[in-house]
Amino acid sequence: MLVTHDTQCALDALVDLLNTAPDVCGHEGLADLAALHGFVARSEIVEVAALTEADLAAVRRVRTELHAIFRAGTPEAAAQQVNALVARAGTTPRLTNHDGHGWHMHYFAPRAALAEHLAAESGMALAFIVVAGERERLRYCEAPDCARVFVDLSRNRSRRYCDSRTCGNRLHVAAYRARQRTMPEQAGPAEPTGQAAGVTALGA
């Protein structure tokens, strides 16, 4: 699947945002303004004004809407939700080439609030996924004790685990140990028989 730089950045920010939800990570990942600033820095989100408690509450609301799109049951449901989200965000496509990234698209309006910025960029990234018929790439980690989300951009859609760097390793190690436990014990050295046995006896 061909994904442009701006769409990749938007999907990365979307995944990071969704994985801050309490029902995903077990606690509120955006507990305060410091956490929100950390998210903005990690995702390298540009054109962000001074953040307030109102921004924090608005971003949490957008996170809930984006998660609903992520797990929508049908393309029609996803499309309807994306349309509503980007319409409210006042999506304003424009070309830009900041920070040495070359020309790419921004979909948030100039001076947009952070929540509107995220709604526009993430909404459009999800729209491209829907249009490409690739919704199956929107996935949940298959580790039984993990609820994190990810976007599988592998060539053959084979990715199974999130980016936490622990889930896949833990499952592979557990599978290896289970195989080791079920393997029959190796037999010891065979007892000498026939002529070899006689030679052993004579040499004793």
Short mmCIF file of C-alpha atoms in Angstrom, two decimals, residues 5-88:
data_model
loop_
_atom_site.label_atom_id
_atom_site.label_comp_id
_atom_site.label_asym_id
_atom_site.label_seq_id
_atom_site.Cartn_x
_atom_site.Cartn_y
_atom_site.Cartn_z
CA HIS A 5 4.76 11.04 4.13
CA ASP A 6 1.97 13.27 5.44
CA THR A 7 -0.50 10.38 5.64
CA GLN A 8 2.08 8.24 7.46
CA CYS A 9 2.67 11.02 9.99
CA ALA A 10 -1.06 11.43 10.52
CA LEU A 11 -1.54 7.68 11.02
CA ASP A 12 1.35 7.56 13.49
CA ALA A 13 -0.17 10.42 15.49
CA LEU A 14 -3.58 8.73 15.33
CA VAL A 15 -2.22 5.46 16.72
CA ASP A 16 -0.33 7.27 19.47
CA LEU A 17 -3.46 9.21 20.40
CA LEU A 18 -5.74 6.15 20.48
CA ASN A 19 -3.25 4.25 22.63
CA THR A 20 -3.51 6.89 25.35
CA ALA A 21 -7.14 5.96 26.07
CA PRO A 22 -7.86 4.38 29.49
CA ASP A 23 -9.56 1.32 27.97
CA VAL A 24 -6.44 0.69 25.88
CA CYS A 25 -3.48 1.35 28.16
CA GLY A 26 -5.23 0.81 31.51
CA HIS A 27 -4.99 4.45 32.62
CA GLU A 28 -5.58 7.91 31.22
CA GLY A 29 -2.59 8.58 29.00
CA LEU A 30 -3.60 12.22 28.63
CA ALA A 31 -4.06 12.89 32.31
CA ASP A 32 -2.90 16.51 32.25
CA LEU A 33 -1.41 19.24 30.09
CA ALA A 34 2.10 17.86 30.55
CA ALA A 35 0.97 14.57 28.98
CA LEU A 36 -0.70 16.47 26.14
CA HIS A 37 2.50 18.42 25.50
CA GLY A 38 4.38 15.10 25.46
CA PHE A 39 2.00 13.70 22.85
CA VAL A 40 2.41 16.81 20.68
CA ALA A 41 6.21 16.56 20.91
CA ARG A 42 6.30 12.80 20.15
CA SER A 43 4.08 13.20 17.13
CA GLU A 44 5.92 16.33 15.94
CA ILE A 45 2.64 18.18 15.50
CA VAL A 46 3.24 21.64 14.07
CA GLU A 47 1.42 24.98 14.33
CA VAL A 48 0.19 24.34 17.87
CA ALA A 49 -0.76 27.36 19.98
CA ALA A 50 -0.53 27.51 23.77
CA LEU A 51 -2.51 24.57 25.18
CA THR A 52 -5.21 24.86 27.83
CA GLU A 53 -7.43 22.54 29.85
CA ALA A 54 -10.11 23.15 27.22
CA ASP A 55 -7.74 21.75 24.58
CA LEU A 56 -7.13 18.68 26.73
CA ALA A 57 -10.85 17.97 27.06
CA ALA A 58 -11.43 18.57 23.33
CA VAL A 59 -8.59 16.21 22.33
CA ARG A 60 -10.04 13.48 24.54
CA ARG A 61 -13.41 13.89 22.81
CA VAL A 62 -11.80 13.68 19.36
CA ARG A 63 -9.91 10.58 20.52
CA THR A 64 -13.24 8.90 21.29
CA GLU A 65 -14.61 9.81 17.85
CA LEU A 66 -11.49 8.55 16.09
CA HIS A 67 -11.61 5.29 18.00
CA ALA A 68 -15.22 4.79 16.85
CA ILE A 69 -14.07 5.20 13.23
CA PHE A 70 -11.16 2.83 13.80
CA ARG A 71 -13.49 0.05 14.90
CA ALA A 72 -16.46 0.85 12.63
CA GLY A 73 -18.15 -2.33 11.46
CA THR A 74 -18.62 -1.41 7.80
CA PRO A 75 -17.05 0.93 5.21
CA GLU A 76 -20.34 2.83 5.10
CA ALA A 77 -20.29 3.45 8.85
CA ALA A 78 -16.64 4.49 8.74
CA ALA A 79 -17.28 6.87 5.83
CA GLN A 80 -20.23 8.49 7.57
CA GLN A 81 -18.22 9.04 10.74
CA VAL A 82 -15.19 10.39 8.85
CA ASN A 83 -17.40 12.81 6.89
CA ALA A 84 -18.96 14.17 10.07
CA LEU A 85 -15.60 14.52 11.81
CA VAL A 86 -13.76 16.37 9.05
CA ALA A 87 -16.76 18.60 8.35
CA ARG A 88 -16.82 19.79 11.98
#
